[in-house]
CSV table of C-alpha atoms in Angstrom, one decimal:
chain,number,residue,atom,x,y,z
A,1,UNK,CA,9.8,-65.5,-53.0
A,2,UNK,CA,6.4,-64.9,-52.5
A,3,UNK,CA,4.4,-66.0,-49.3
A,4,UNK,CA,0.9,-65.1,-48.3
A,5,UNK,CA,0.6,-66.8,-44.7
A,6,UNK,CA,-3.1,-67.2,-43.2
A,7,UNK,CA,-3.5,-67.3,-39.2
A,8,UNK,CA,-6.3,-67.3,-37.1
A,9,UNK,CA,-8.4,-70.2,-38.0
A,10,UNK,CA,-9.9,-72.7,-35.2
A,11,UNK,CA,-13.2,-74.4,-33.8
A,12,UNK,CA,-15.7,-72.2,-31.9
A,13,UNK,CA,-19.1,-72.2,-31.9
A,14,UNK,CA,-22.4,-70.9,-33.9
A,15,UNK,CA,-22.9,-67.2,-32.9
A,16,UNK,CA,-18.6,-66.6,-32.1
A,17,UNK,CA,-16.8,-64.3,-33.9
A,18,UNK,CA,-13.3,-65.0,-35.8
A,19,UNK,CA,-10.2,-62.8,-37.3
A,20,UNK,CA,-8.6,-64.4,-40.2
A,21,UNK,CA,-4.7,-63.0,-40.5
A,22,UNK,CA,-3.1,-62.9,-44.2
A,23,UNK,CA,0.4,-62.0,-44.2
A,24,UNK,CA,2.1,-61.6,-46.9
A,25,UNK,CA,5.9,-61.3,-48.4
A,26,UNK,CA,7.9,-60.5,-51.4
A,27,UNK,CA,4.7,-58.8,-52.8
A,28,UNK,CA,3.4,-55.3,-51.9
A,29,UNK,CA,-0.3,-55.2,-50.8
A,30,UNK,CA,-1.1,-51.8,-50.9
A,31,UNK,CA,-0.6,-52.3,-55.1
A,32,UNK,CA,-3.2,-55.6,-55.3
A,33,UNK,CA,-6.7,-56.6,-54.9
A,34,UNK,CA,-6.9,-59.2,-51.7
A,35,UNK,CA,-9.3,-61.7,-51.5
A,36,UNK,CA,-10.6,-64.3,-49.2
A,37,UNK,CA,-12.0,-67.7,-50.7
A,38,UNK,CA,-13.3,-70.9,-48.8
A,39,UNK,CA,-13.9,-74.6,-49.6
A,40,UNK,CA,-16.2,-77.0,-47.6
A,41,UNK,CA,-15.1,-80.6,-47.4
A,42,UNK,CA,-17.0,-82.2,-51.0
A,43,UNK,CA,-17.8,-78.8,-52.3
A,44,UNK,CA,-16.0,-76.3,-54.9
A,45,UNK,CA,-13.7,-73.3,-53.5
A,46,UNK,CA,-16.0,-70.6,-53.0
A,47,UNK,CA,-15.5,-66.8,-53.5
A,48,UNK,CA,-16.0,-65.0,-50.1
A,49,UNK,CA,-14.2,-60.9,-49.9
A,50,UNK,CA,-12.2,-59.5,-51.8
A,51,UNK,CA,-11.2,-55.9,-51.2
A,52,UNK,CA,-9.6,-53.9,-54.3
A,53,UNK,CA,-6.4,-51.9,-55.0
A,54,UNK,CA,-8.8,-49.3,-56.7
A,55,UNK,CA,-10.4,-47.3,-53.8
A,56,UNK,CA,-10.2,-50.4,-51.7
A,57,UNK,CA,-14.1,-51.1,-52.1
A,58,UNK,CA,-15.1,-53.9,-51.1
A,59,UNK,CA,-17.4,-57.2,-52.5
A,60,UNK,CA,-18.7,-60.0,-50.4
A,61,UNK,CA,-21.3,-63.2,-51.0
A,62,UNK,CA,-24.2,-63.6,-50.7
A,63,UNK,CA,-23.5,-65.5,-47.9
A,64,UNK,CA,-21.6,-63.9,-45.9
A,65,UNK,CA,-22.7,-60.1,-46.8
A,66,UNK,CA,-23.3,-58.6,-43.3
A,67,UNK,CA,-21.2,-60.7,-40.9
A,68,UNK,CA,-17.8,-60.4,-42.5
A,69,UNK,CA,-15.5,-57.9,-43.1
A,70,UNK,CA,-12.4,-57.8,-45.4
A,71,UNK,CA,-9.8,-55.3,-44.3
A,72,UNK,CA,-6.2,-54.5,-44.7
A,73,UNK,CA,-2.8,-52.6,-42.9
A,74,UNK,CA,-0.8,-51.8,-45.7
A,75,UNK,CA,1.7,-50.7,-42.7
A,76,UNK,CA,1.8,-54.6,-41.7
A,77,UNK,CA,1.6,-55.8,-45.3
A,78,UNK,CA,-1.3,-58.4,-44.1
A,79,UNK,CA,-5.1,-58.3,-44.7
A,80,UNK,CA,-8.0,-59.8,-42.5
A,81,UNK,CA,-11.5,-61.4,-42.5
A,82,UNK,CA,-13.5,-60.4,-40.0
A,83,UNK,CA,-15.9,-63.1,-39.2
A,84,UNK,CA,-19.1,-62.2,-37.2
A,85,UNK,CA,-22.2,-64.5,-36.0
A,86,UNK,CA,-20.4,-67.7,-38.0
A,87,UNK,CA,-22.8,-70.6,-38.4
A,88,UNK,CA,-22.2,-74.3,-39.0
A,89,UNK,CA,-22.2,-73.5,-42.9
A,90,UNK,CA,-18.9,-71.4,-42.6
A,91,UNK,CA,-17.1,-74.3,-41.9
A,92,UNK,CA,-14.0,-74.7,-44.4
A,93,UNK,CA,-10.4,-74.1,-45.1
A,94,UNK,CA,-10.0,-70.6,-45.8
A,95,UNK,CA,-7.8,-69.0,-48.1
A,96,UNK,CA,-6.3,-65.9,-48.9
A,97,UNK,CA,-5.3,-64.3,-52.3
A,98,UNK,CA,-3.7,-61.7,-54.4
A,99,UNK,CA,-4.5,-60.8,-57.7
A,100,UNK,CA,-2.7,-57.6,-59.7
A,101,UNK,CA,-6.4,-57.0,-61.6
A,102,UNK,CA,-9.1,-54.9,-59.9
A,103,UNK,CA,-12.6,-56.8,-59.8
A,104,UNK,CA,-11.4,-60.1,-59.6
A,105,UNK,CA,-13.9,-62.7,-58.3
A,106,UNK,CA,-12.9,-66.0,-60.4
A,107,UNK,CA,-10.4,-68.0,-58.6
A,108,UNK,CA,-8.3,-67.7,-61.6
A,109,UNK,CA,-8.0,-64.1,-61.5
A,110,UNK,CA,-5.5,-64.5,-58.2
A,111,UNK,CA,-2.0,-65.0,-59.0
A,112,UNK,CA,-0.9,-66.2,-55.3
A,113,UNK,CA,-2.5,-68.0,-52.8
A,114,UNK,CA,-1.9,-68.7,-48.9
A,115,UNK,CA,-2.0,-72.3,-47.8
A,116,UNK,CA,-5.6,-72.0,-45.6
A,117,UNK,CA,-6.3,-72.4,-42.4
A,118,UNK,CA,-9.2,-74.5,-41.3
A,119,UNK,CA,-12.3,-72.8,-39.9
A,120,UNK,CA,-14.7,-74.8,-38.0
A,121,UNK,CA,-17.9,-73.9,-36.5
A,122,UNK,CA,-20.5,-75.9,-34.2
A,123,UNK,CA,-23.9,-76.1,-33.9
């Protein structure tokens, strides 16, 4: 069975800094593309990182390009999301995924998913 659990999440304020956990089991990270997406409360699910099994370059928003960082430990089987000077606008469940292609970025392109973890961010 396959699991990808997120950890991490929580309130803080404009300016902190947050590490997003994504562990995974029954599926090998070091052989898939990982990605991070987000969704704001009333708003569509938003790419955010992804990191790929080719080379493990990495692709980030617009949005975000600068102050977060996608990483993995293939040793732990879990990836992270480094989150740096967050602002208000980050707030939303993030989410973690897997997808066996190389340049994903559609949500479709990920074949599992975590369950989230809320992220929330004050002014």
């Amino acid at each position: 069975q396959v699991q990808l659990v997120e950890s991490g999440g929580g309130l803080v304020q404009a300016g902190d800094s947050l590490r997003l956990s994504c562990a995974a089991s029954g599926i090998t990270l070091s052989s898939l593309t990982l990605g991070w997406f987000r969704q704001a409360p009333g708003k569509e699910r938003e790419f955010v990182a992804r990191i790929s099994k080719i080379g493990g370059t990495t692709y980030y928003a617009y949005s975000v390009k600068g102050r977060f960082t996608i990483l993995k430990d293939d040793a732990k089987n879990t990836n992270y999301l480094q989150m740096n000077s967050l602002k208000p606008e980050d707030t939303a469940v993030y989410s973690c995924a897997s997808s066996r292609i190389a340049w994903p970025l559609r949500a479709g392109e990920f074949d599992y998913w975590g369950q989230g973890t809320q992220v929330t961010v004050s002014s």
